[in-house]
PDB file of C-alpha atoms in Angstrom:
ATOM      1  CA  MET P  16      16.904 -77.761  16.974  1.00  0.00           C
ATOM      2  CA  SER P  17      17.994 -74.141  16.587  1.00  0.00           C
ATOM      3  CA  GLN P  18      18.303 -72.340  13.254  1.00  0.00           C
ATOM      4  CA  ALA P  19      22.037 -73.185  13.228  1.00  0.00           C
ATOM      5  CA  SER P  20      23.150 -76.718  12.606  1.00  0.00           C
ATOM      6  CA  LEU P  21      25.707 -78.311  14.877  1.00  0.00           C
ATOM      7  CA  SER P  22      28.530 -77.531  12.463  1.00  0.00           C
ATOM      8  CA  THR P  23      27.570 -74.001  11.411  1.00  0.00           C
ATOM      9  CA  ALA P  24      30.407 -71.525  11.826  1.00  0.00           C
ATOM     10  CA  ASN P  25      31.164 -67.984  10.713  1.00  0.00           C
ATOM     11  CA  VAL P  26      34.395 -67.185   8.901  1.00  0.00           C
ATOM     12  CA  SER P  27      35.322 -63.649   7.874  1.00  0.00           C
ATOM     13  CA  LEU P  28      37.910 -63.246   5.140  1.00  0.00           C
ATOM     14  CA  GLN P  29      39.840 -60.196   4.029  1.00  0.00           C
ATOM     15  CA  VAL P  30      42.211 -60.766   1.105  1.00  0.00           C
ATOM     16  CA  LEU P  31      45.049 -58.363   0.406  1.00  0.00           C
ATOM     17  CA  PRO P  32      46.440 -59.296  -3.008  1.00  0.00           C
ATOM     18  CA  SER P  33      49.825 -57.923  -4.023  1.00  0.00           C
ATOM     19  CA  VAL P  34      48.774 -56.248  -7.271  1.00  0.00           C
ATOM     20  CA  PRO P  35      48.881 -52.682  -8.624  1.00  0.00           C
ATOM     21  CA  PRO P  36      46.403 -50.433  -6.754  1.00  0.00           C
ATOM     22  CA  ASP P  37      43.943 -50.270  -9.669  1.00  0.00           C
ATOM     23  CA  ASP P  38      43.778 -54.088  -9.749  1.00  0.00           C
ATOM     24  CA  VAL P  39      42.925 -54.681  -6.075  1.00  0.00           C
ATOM     25  CA  TYR P  40      39.134 -54.397  -6.382  1.00  0.00           C
ATOM     26  CA  PRO P  41      38.900 -56.563  -9.519  1.00  0.00           C
ATOM     27  CA  VAL P  42      40.863 -59.345  -7.775  1.00  0.00           C
ATOM     28  CA  VAL P  43      38.767 -59.031  -4.615  1.00  0.00           C
ATOM     29  CA  ASP P  44      35.636 -59.133  -6.793  1.00  0.00           C
ATOM     30  CA  LYS P  45      36.787 -62.484  -8.221  1.00  0.00           C
ATOM     31  CA  VAL P  46      37.077 -63.864  -4.692  1.00  0.00           C
ATOM     32  CA  ILE P  47      33.590 -62.625  -3.802  1.00  0.00           C
ATOM     33  CA  GLU P  48      32.200 -64.166  -7.009  1.00  0.00           C
ATOM     34  CA  MET P  49      33.806 -67.498  -6.056  1.00  0.00           C
ATOM     35  CA  ILE P  50      32.243 -67.320  -2.582  1.00  0.00           C
ATOM     36  CA  ALA P  51      28.841 -66.468  -4.087  1.00  0.00           C
ATOM     37  CA  ALA P  52      29.072 -69.383  -6.521  1.00  0.00           C
ATOM     38  CA  SER P  53      29.838 -71.783  -3.662  1.00  0.00           C
ATOM     39  CA  GLY P  54      26.306 -71.495  -2.309  1.00  0.00           C
ATOM     40  CA  VAL P  55      27.261 -70.612   1.278  1.00  0.00           C
ATOM     41  CA  THR P  56      25.482 -67.795   3.065  1.00  0.00           C
ATOM     42  CA  TYR P  57      27.672 -64.695   2.998  1.00  0.00           C
ATOM     43  CA  GLU P  58      27.651 -60.941   3.519  1.00  0.00           C
ATOM     44  CA  VAL P  59      30.056 -58.505   1.916  1.00  0.00           C
ATOM     45  CA  GLY P  60      31.279 -55.741   4.192  1.00  0.00           C
ATOM     46  CA  PRO P  61      33.518 -52.783   3.439  1.00  0.00           C
ATOM     47  CA  MET P  62      36.626 -54.547   4.769  1.00  0.00           C
ATOM     48  CA  GLU P  63      35.837 -58.275   4.692  1.00  0.00           C
ATOM     49  CA  THR P  64      33.336 -60.886   3.609  1.00  0.00           C
ATOM     50  CA  THR P  65      31.672 -62.994   6.299  1.00  0.00           C
ATOM     51  CA  MET P  66      30.540 -66.497   5.423  1.00  0.00           C
ATOM     52  CA  GLU P  67      28.277 -68.939   7.249  1.00  0.00           C
ATOM     53  CA  GLY P  68      28.361 -72.704   6.865  1.00  0.00           C
ATOM     54  CA  ASP P  69      30.212 -75.882   7.641  1.00  0.00           C
ATOM     55  CA  LEU P  70      33.680 -75.018   8.975  1.00  0.00           C
ATOM     56  CA  ASP P  71      35.492 -77.398   6.618  1.00  0.00           C
ATOM     57  CA  THR P  72      33.689 -75.915   3.613  1.00  0.00           C
ATOM     58  CA  LEU P  73      34.485 -72.378   4.705  1.00  0.00           C
ATOM     59  CA  LEU P  74      38.155 -73.162   5.264  1.00  0.00           C
ATOM     60  CA  ASP P  75      38.304 -74.715   1.794  1.00  0.00           C
ATOM     61  CA  LEU P  76      36.941 -71.437   0.417  1.00  0.00           C
ATOM     62  CA  VAL P  77      39.667 -69.536   2.267  1.00  0.00           C
ATOM     63  CA  LYS P  78      42.261 -71.765   0.605  1.00  0.00           C
ATOM     64  CA  LYS P  79      40.658 -71.337  -2.826  1.00  0.00           C
ATOM     65  CA  ALA P  80      40.647 -67.560  -2.333  1.00  0.00           C
ATOM     66  CA  GLN P  81      44.436 -67.590  -1.960  1.00  0.00           C
ATOM     67  CA  GLU P  82      44.856 -69.632  -5.127  1.00  0.00           C
ATOM     68  CA  LEU P  83      42.390 -67.432  -7.032  1.00  0.00           C
ATOM     69  CA  CYS P  84      44.303 -64.266  -6.149  1.00  0.00           C
ATOM     70  CA  ILE P  85      47.529 -65.798  -7.488  1.00  0.00           C
ATOM     71  CA  GLU P  86      45.748 -66.993 -10.646  1.00  0.00           C
ATOM     72  CA  ALA P  87      44.434 -63.425 -11.094  1.00  0.00           C
ATOM     73  CA  GLY P  88      47.985 -62.077 -11.166  1.00  0.00           C
ATOM     74  CA  ALA P  89      48.892 -61.367  -7.560  1.00  0.00           C
ATOM     75  CA  GLY P  90      52.525 -62.033  -6.744  1.00  0.00           C
ATOM     76  CA  SER P  91      51.429 -62.918  -3.233  1.00  0.00           C
ATOM     77  CA  VAL P  92      48.380 -62.566  -1.043  1.00  0.00           C
ATOM     78  CA  MET P  93      47.983 -61.832   2.634  1.00  0.00           C
ATOM     79  CA  SER P  94      44.690 -62.683   4.275  1.00  0.00           C
ATOM     80  CA  ILE P  95      43.063 -61.916   7.569  1.00  0.00           C
ATOM     81  CA  VAL P  96      40.747 -64.715   8.703  1.00  0.00           C
ATOM     82  CA  LYS P  97      38.382 -64.620  11.676  1.00  0.00           C
ATOM     83  CA  ILE P  98      36.592 -67.766  12.812  1.00  0.00           C
ATOM     84  CA  HIS P  99      33.659 -68.027  15.205  1.00  0.00           C
ATOM     85  CA  TYR P 100      32.798 -71.614  16.009  1.00  0.00           C
ATOM     86  CA  LYS P 101      30.731 -73.131  18.779  1.00  0.00           C
ATOM     87  CA  PRO P 102      29.407 -76.681  19.055  1.00  0.00           C
ATOM     88  CA  LYS P 103      25.743 -75.695  18.764  1.00  0.00           C
ATOM     89  CA  GLY P 104      26.407 -73.493  15.744  1.00  0.00           C
ATOM     90  CA  VAL P 105      26.457 -69.771  15.164  1.00  0.00           C
ATOM     91  CA  THR P 106      24.758 -67.578  12.568  1.00  0.00           C
ATOM     92  CA  ILE P 107      25.386 -64.174  11.071  1.00  0.00           C
ATOM     93  CA  HIS P 108      21.802 -63.245  11.975  1.00  0.00           C
ATOM     94  CA  GLU P 109      22.300 -63.787  15.700  1.00  0.00           C
ATOM     95  CA  LYS P 110      25.152 -61.268  15.611  1.00  0.00           C
ATOM     96  CA  VAL P 111      23.596 -58.515  13.511  1.00  0.00           C
ATOM     97  CA  GLY P 112      19.887 -59.273  13.182  1.00  0.00           C
ATOM     98  CA  LYS P 113      18.901 -56.917  15.976  1.00  0.00           C
ATOM     99  CA  TYR P 114      20.512 -54.023  14.088  1.00  0.00           C
ATOM    100  CA  ARG P 115      18.452 -54.585  10.957  1.00  0.00           C
ATOM    101  CA  GLY P 116      14.899 -53.388  10.415  1.00  0.00           C
TER     102      GLY P 116
END
């Protein structure tokens, strides 16, 4: 079997909380902390965080991210979500591994 399990997917999430400009990064940091605590494989990029794992788990994290932003004081939150799924699985490494030393 390959490195990816049959249900491994990649989901990239960018949250755009409606908060004062100085509060954006602290709210985004809370979302990243929640993702880190979940135990899924993830990479933080300058514009989004990409996660790797079971699609249902990742979509639950997307939902929790919305709720967390509201709990952190956002009046609303817009999110951009990208999903890469294929039956045999997909990993972050297969996309970017060749660019890393």
